[in-house]
C-alpha cells in the first residue's frame, strides 16, 4: 500500500502488484519523477538528451535498489539507431 502522497501522484498510471519488493516499492520522489517526466508510451523513434541514476539505502537480497533514467525526445531522423535491451544495474 503506497503512502497517501505517493498514491495521489500515481493516479491514472497502470500499476502491477506482483513484483519482488517487500515494503515500499515506489517512493514519493519516484512517483513525482513518473508524474512530471512521463508523457505516455515512448515514441517509435527517439533521441536521448540526458540520463542519470541513483541508488537507495536499502540493500534487498533479490533485486537491485537502483534507478536508471533516460530522458528522450521524439526524433524522426533516428530511424537507423536502436537499443537491443535495457541494462540492469546490480
Backbone as numpy.savetxt, mean C-alpha at the origin, in Angstrom:
# Nx Ny Nz CAx CAy CAz Cx Cy Cz
-10.36 -5.56 14.31 -11.22 -4.39 14.31 -10.31 -3.16 14.31
-10.42 -2.30 13.28 -9.57 -1.11 13.24 -10.02 -0.07 14.26
-9.09 0.79 14.63 -9.41 1.92 15.52 -10.43 2.81 14.82
-11.21 3.60 15.58 -12.25 4.43 14.96 -11.74 5.35 13.85
-10.63 6.02 14.04 -10.10 6.92 13.01 -9.70 6.14 11.77
-9.11 4.98 11.96 -8.70 4.14 10.84 -9.93 3.67 10.07
-10.98 3.27 10.78 -12.21 2.81 10.13 -12.82 3.90 9.26
-12.82 5.13 9.75 -13.38 6.24 8.97 -12.54 6.49 7.72
-11.22 6.45 7.86 -10.33 6.67 6.72 -10.46 5.58 5.66
-10.83 4.37 6.07 -10.94 3.25 5.14 -12.32 3.09 4.52
-13.27 3.97 4.87 -14.61 3.87 4.30 -14.54 3.93 2.78
-15.19 2.97 2.13 -15.23 2.91 0.68 -14.16 2.03 0.06
-13.16 1.62 0.81 -12.12 0.73 0.30 -12.55 -0.72 0.47
-12.15 -1.58 -0.47 -12.38 -3.02 -0.31 -11.35 -3.56 0.67
-11.80 -4.33 1.65 -10.91 -4.81 2.71 -11.08 -6.32 2.83
-9.96 -7.02 2.96 -9.98 -8.47 3.18 -9.54 -8.75 4.61
-10.16 -9.70 5.24 -9.84 -10.01 6.62 -9.12 -11.32 6.82
-8.54 -11.88 5.77 -7.94 -13.20 5.90 -6.42 -13.18 5.84
-5.80 -12.06 6.19 -4.34 -11.96 6.14 -3.67 -12.57 7.35
-2.34 -12.56 7.38 -1.60 -13.21 8.45 -1.41 -12.36 9.71
-2.00 -11.17 9.75 -1.71 -10.21 10.81 -2.53 -10.50 12.06
-1.86 -10.52 13.21 -2.53 -10.56 14.51 -2.50 -9.14 15.06
-3.65 -8.62 15.45 -3.69 -7.26 15.97 -3.94 -6.25 14.86
-3.47 -5.05 15.07 -3.72 -3.96 14.13 -3.00 -4.20 12.81
-3.76 -4.27 11.72 -3.18 -4.52 10.40 -2.93 -3.23 9.64
-3.72 -2.22 9.90 -3.56 -0.92 9.24 -3.61 0.17 10.30
-2.59 0.97 10.33 -2.53 2.08 11.28 -3.27 3.29 10.70
-3.60 4.28 11.53 -4.17 5.51 10.98 -3.25 6.16 9.94
-1.95 6.07 10.13 -1.02 6.63 9.15 -1.13 5.89 7.82
-1.16 4.56 7.85 -1.29 3.78 6.63 -2.62 4.05 5.93
-3.69 4.15 6.70 -5.01 4.44 6.13 -5.03 5.84 5.50
-4.34 6.78 6.10 -4.25 8.14 5.54 -3.51 8.12 4.22
-2.41 7.37 4.15 -1.68 7.26 2.89 -2.58 6.68 1.80
-3.34 5.64 2.13 -4.27 5.07 1.15 -5.30 6.09 0.70
-5.88 6.80 1.65 -6.93 7.77 1.35 -6.41 8.92 0.48
-5.25 9.44 0.81 -4.72 10.62 0.13 -4.08 10.27 -1.21
-3.36 9.16 -1.27 -2.58 8.85 -2.47 -3.29 7.95 -3.47
-4.30 7.22 -3.05 -4.94 6.27 -3.95 -6.00 6.96 -4.80
-5.94 6.68 -6.09 -6.94 7.20 -7.02 -7.61 6.04 -7.74
-7.70 4.89 -7.10 -8.31 3.73 -7.72 -7.27 2.79 -8.30
-7.72 1.99 -9.24 -6.83 1.01 -9.87 -5.73 1.73 -10.65
-4.54 1.11 -10.72 -3.45 1.77 -11.45 -3.75 1.83 -12.94
-3.22 2.86 -13.63 -3.42 2.92 -15.07 -2.68 1.79 -15.77
-3.07 1.49 -16.99 -2.41 0.41 -17.74 -0.93 0.72 -17.95
-0.63 1.97 -18.25 0.76 2.40 -18.43 1.03 3.53 -17.45
2.18 3.45 -16.77 2.48 4.46 -15.77 3.96 4.74 -15.70
4.28 5.88 -15.13 5.66 6.31 -14.94 5.86 6.58 -13.44
6.87 5.94 -12.88 7.15 6.16 -11.47 7.81 7.53 -11.29
7.29 8.29 -10.33 7.83 9.61 -10.07 8.44 9.72 -8.67
8.30 8.68 -7.88 8.89 8.68 -6.55 8.67 7.34 -5.86
9.43 7.11 -4.81 9.26 5.87 -4.04 9.77 6.10 -2.63
9.39 5.22 -1.75 9.86 5.29 -0.38 9.52 4.01 0.35
10.06 3.86 1.54 9.77 2.68 2.34 9.90 3.03 3.81
9.32 2.18 4.62 9.40 2.35 6.06 9.13 1.02 6.74
9.55 0.90 7.97 9.34 -0.33 8.74 8.77 0.01 10.10
7.89 -0.85 10.57 7.30 -0.66 11.88 8.19 -1.19 12.99
7.76 -0.99 14.21 8.56 -1.42 15.37 8.30 -2.87 15.75
7.12 -3.40 15.41 6.84 -4.80 15.73 7.70 -5.69 14.85
7.99 -6.90 15.33 8.79 -7.85 14.56 8.02 -9.17 14.47
6.99 -9.22 13.63 6.19 -10.44 13.53 6.99 -11.59 12.91
6.66 -12.78 13.35 7.40 -13.98 12.94 7.14 -14.37 11.48
5.89 -14.24 11.00 5.51 -14.84 9.72 5.40 -13.87 8.54
5.64 -12.59 8.74 5.51 -11.64 7.64 6.33 -10.39 7.95
6.74 -9.67 6.92 7.51 -8.45 7.15 6.60 -7.33 7.66
7.11 -6.47 8.49 6.38 -5.32 9.00 6.96 -4.09 8.32
6.78 -4.03 7.01 7.38 -2.95 6.23 6.43 -2.53 5.11
6.61 -1.34 4.65 5.82 -0.79 3.57 6.75 -0.22 2.52
6.46 -0.53 1.26 7.17 0.09 0.15 6.12 0.76 -0.71
6.30 2.02 -1.02 5.31 2.76 -1.79 5.94 3.29 -3.07
5.21 3.16 -4.16 5.62 3.71 -5.44 4.60 4.77 -5.82
5.06 5.96 -6.13 4.19 7.04 -6.56 4.35 7.15 -8.07
3.22 7.09 -8.78 3.28 7.04 -10.24 2.23 7.96 -10.85
2.43 8.24 -12.13 1.45 8.99 -12.90 1.19 8.24 -14.20
0.02 8.46 -14.78 -0.30 7.82 -16.04 0.66 8.29 -17.12
1.09 7.37 -17.99 2.04 7.71 -19.04 1.76 6.87 -20.27
1.12 7.43 -21.26 0.79 6.70 -22.48 2.05 6.24 -23.21
3.13 7.00 -23.12 4.35 6.65 -23.84 5.16 5.56 -23.13
4.71 5.05 -22.01 5.45 4.04 -21.26 5.15 2.62 -21.75
4.66 2.47 -22.96 4.22 1.17 -23.46 5.31 0.11 -23.47
6.57 0.47 -23.63 7.63 -0.52 -23.72 8.22 -0.95 -22.39
7.79 -0.37 -21.29 8.37 -0.66 -19.97 7.36 -1.41 -19.12
7.84 -2.39 -18.36 6.95 -3.12 -17.47 7.76 -3.73 -16.33
7.06 -4.14 -15.29 7.67 -4.78 -14.12 7.05 -6.16 -14.01
7.89 -7.19 -13.89 7.37 -8.55 -13.89 6.68 -8.95 -12.60
7.15 -8.44 -11.45 6.51 -8.78 -10.18 7.01 -7.82 -9.11
6.23 -7.66 -8.04 6.67 -6.78 -6.95 7.82 -7.40 -6.16
8.54 -6.55 -5.48 9.63 -7.00 -4.62 9.19 -6.87 -3.18
9.30 -7.92 -2.40 8.94 -7.90 -0.99 10.18 -7.67 -0.16
10.07 -6.82 0.82 11.18 -6.59 1.75 11.06 -7.55 2.91
12.16 -8.17 3.29 12.11 -9.10 4.42 13.07 -8.65 5.49
